[in-house]
Coordinates of C-alpha atoms in Angstrom, one line a residue:
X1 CA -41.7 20.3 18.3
X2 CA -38.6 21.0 19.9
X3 CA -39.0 17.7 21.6
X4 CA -38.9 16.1 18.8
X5 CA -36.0 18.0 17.1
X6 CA -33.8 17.2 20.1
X7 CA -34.1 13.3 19.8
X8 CA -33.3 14.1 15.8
X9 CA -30.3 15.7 17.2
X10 CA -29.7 12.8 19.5
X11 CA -29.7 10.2 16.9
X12 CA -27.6 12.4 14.3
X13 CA -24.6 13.0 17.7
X14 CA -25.3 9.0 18.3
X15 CA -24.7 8.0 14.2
X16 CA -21.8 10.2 14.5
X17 CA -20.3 8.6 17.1
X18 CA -20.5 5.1 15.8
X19 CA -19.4 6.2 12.5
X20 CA -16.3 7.5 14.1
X21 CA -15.4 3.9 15.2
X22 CA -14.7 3.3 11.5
X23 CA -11.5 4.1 10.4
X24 CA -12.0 7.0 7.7
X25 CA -10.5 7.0 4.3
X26 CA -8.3 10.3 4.6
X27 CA -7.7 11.8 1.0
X28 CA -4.4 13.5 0.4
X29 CA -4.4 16.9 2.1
X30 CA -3.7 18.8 -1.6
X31 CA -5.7 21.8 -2.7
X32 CA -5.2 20.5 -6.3
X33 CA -5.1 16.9 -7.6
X34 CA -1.8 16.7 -8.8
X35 CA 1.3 15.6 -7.4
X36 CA 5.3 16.4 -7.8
X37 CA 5.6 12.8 -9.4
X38 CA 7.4 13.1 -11.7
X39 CA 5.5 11.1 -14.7
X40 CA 8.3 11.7 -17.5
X41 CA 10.1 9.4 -15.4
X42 CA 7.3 6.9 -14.5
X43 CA 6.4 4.0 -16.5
X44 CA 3.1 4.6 -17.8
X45 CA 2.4 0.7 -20.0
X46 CA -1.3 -1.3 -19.0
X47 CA -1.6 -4.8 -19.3
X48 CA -4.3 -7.0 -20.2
X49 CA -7.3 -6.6 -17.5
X50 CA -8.0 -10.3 -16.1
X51 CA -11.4 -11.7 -15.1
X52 CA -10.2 -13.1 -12.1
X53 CA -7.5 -13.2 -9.5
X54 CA -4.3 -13.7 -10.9
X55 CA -0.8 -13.3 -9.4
X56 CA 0.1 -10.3 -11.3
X57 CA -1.0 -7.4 -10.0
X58 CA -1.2 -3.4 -11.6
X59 CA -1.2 -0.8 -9.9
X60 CA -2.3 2.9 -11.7
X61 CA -1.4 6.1 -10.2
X62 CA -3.1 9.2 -10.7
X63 CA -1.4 10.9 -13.4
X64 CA -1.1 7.5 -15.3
X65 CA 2.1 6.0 -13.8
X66 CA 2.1 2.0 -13.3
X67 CA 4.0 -0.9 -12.1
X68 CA 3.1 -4.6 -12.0
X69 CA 3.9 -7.1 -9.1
X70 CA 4.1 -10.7 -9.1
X71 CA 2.9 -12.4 -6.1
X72 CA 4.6 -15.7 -4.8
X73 CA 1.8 -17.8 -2.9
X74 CA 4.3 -20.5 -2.8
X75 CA 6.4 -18.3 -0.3
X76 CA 3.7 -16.5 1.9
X77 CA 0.3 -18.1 0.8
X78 CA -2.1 -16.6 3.7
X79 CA -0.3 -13.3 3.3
X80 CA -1.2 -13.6 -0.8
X81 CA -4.2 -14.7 -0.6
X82 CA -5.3 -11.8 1.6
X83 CA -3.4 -9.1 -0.5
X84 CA -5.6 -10.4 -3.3
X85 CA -8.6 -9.8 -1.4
X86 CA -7.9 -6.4 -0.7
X87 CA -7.0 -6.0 -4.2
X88 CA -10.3 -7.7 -5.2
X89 CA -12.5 -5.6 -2.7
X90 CA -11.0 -2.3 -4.4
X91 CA -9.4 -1.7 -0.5
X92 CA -6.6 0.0 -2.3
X93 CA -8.2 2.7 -4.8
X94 CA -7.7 6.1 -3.6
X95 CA -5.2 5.5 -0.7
X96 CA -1.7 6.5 -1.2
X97 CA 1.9 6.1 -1.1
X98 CA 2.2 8.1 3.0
X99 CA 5.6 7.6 3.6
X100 CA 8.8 7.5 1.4
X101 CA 12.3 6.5 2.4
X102 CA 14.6 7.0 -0.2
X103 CA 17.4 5.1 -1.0
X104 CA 15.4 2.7 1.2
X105 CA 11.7 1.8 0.8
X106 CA 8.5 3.4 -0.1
X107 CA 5.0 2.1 2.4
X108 CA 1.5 2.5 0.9
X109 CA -1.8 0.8 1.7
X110 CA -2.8 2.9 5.1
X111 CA -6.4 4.1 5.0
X112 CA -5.3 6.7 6.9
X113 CA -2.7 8.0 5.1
X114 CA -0.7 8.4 8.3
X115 CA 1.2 4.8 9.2
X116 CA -1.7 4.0 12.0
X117 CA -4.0 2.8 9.8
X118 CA -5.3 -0.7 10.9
X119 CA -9.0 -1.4 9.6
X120 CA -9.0 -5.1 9.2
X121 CA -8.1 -8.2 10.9
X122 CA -4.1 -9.0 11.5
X123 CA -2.8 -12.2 9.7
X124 CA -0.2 -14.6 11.1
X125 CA 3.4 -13.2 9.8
X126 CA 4.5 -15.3 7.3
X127 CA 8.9 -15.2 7.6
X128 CA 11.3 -17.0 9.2
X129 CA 11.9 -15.1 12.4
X130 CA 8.4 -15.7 13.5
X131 CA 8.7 -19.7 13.0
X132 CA 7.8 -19.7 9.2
X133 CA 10.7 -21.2 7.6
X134 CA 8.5 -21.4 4.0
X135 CA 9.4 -17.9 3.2
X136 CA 12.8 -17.9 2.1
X137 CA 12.3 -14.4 0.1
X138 CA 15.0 -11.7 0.4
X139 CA 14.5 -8.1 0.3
X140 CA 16.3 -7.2 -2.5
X141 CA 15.4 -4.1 -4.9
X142 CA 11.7 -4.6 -6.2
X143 CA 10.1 -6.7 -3.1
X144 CA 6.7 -5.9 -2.1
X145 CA 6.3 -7.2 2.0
X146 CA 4.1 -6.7 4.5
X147 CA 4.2 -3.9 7.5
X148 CA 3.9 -5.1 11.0
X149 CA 4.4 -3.6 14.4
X150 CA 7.7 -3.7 16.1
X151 CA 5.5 -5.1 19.1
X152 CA 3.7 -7.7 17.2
X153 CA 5.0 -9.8 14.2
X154 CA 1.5 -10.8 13.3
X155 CA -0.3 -7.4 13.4
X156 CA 0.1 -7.1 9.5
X157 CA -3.5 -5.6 7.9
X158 CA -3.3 -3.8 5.1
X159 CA 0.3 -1.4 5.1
X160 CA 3.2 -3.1 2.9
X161 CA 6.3 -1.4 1.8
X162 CA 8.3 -1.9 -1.6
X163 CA 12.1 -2.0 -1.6
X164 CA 13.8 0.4 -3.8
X165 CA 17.2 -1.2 -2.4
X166 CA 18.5 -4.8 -1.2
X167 CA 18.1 -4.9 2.3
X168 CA 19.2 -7.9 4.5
X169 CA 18.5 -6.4 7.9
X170 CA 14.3 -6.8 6.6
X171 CA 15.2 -10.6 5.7
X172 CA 13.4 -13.2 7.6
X173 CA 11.8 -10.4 9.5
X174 CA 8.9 -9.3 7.5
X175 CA 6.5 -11.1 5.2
X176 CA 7.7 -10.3 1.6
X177 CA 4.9 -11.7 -0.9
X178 CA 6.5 -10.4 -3.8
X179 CA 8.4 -8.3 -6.6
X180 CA 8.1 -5.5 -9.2
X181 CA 8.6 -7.5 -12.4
X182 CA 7.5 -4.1 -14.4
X183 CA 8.1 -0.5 -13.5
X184 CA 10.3 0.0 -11.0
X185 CA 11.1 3.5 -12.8
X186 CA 8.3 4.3 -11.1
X187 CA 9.0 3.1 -7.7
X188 CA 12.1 5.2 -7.7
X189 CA 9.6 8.3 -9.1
X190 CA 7.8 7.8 -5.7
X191 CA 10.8 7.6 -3.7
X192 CA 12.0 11.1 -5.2
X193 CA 9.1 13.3 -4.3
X194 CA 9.5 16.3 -2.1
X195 CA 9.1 15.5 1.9
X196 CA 7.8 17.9 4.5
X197 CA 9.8 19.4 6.9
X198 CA 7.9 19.1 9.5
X199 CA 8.5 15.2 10.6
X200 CA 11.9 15.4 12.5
X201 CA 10.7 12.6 14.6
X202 CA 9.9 10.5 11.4
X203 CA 13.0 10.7 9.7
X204 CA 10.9 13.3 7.3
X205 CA 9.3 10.5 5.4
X206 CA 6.3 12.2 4.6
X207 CA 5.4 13.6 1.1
X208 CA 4.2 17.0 0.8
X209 CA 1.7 15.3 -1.7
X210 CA 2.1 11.6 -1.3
X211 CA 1.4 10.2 -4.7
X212 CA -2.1 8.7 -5.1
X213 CA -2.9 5.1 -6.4
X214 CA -6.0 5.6 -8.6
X215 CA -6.6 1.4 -9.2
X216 CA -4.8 -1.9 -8.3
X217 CA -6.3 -4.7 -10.4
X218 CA -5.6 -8.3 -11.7
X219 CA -4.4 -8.3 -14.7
X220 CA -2.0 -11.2 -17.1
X221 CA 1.0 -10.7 -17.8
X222 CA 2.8 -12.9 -20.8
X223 CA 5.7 -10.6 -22.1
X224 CA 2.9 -9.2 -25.2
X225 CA 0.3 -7.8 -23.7
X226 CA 1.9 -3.9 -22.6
X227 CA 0.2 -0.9 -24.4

């Protein structure tokens, strides 16, 4: 009997440790589910739900804060078309907005909330300074792009950063995909929440309670359809 309760064991320790290979969806570390967004501020319109990928994406926050984003395939196709299959798998439910740089930029889409995540396979970097002329997109307030290692410009998974102000020294340097074509009150919500203390090294970029994207979904967008 204890044999056989041993080589359970085993086999549970063993699960573990392949399970551990998989990077783990951290939730925010909050001992209540709400955040110091400040929703007043947000904007909270939906838009039609589509039946199929579009390039106008929605994302929800908890709380009910949205934004929309228009993708530009005709910039960065590889980098939109993989955005739209994370969007498509769901990949982006649940994770949150980990790091906030205001005045700056806000970063979301690490499934470890910490700016390490990397769970899926790197895609070429789409922008000029890695020999892809195509992408002629400027950072300028509203652009969604693509994160990538300093020590790799094609290492981009899954992270991407929206501007909340122009930036040239990002141009030609990172794969923007994108803009915020509806609320960007609430990109400059997220970029206002409280920040810990405790980062010194990290320019204190981290939320107390990073703000916590509840869906991003497909939806269409022609000028009528906000609720």
């Amino acid at each position: 009997m204890k044999r056989i309760l041993l080589l359970g064991l085993c086999c549970v320790l063993l699960l573990g440790a392949i399970a551990c290979n998989a990077p783990e969806i951290i939730p925010p570390n909050n001992t209540d589910t709400k955040n110091d967004l400040d929703i007043s501020a947000c904007h909270t319109a939906t838009y039609t739900p589509a039946s199929e990928a579009t390039c106008f994406v929605q994302f929800v926050l908890e709380g009910g804060a949205t934004f929309v984003v228009e993708l530009y395939p005709d910039k960065a196709p590889q980098t939109v078309a993989h955005f739209q299959k994370l969007v498509a798998g769901h990949y982006y439910d649940g994770l949150t907005f980990h790091r906030v740089w205001k005045d700056y930029c806000v970063y979301g889409g690490d499934p470890v909330s910490t700016g390490t995540g990397c769970a899926i396979d790197p895609i070429p970097g789409e922008f000029k300074d890695n020999g892809f002329e195509q992408n002629d997109l400027q950072h300028q307030r509203g652009t969604i792009s693509m994160w990538h290692t300093s020590a790799d410009p094609d290492s981009a998974t899954t992270q991407f950063f929206i501007m909340q102000k122009d930036s040239a020294a990002c141009n030609g340097k990172y794969a923007a995909f994108g803009r915020v074509i509806y609320g960007m009150e609430t990109i400059d919500a997220i970029a206002n929440v409280t920040l810990t203390e405790e980062q010194p090294s990290n320019n204190k970029t981290k939320p107390v309670k990073p703000p916590v994207i509840k869906a991003v979904t497909f939806v269409t967008v022609d000028g009528t359809d906000a609720e």
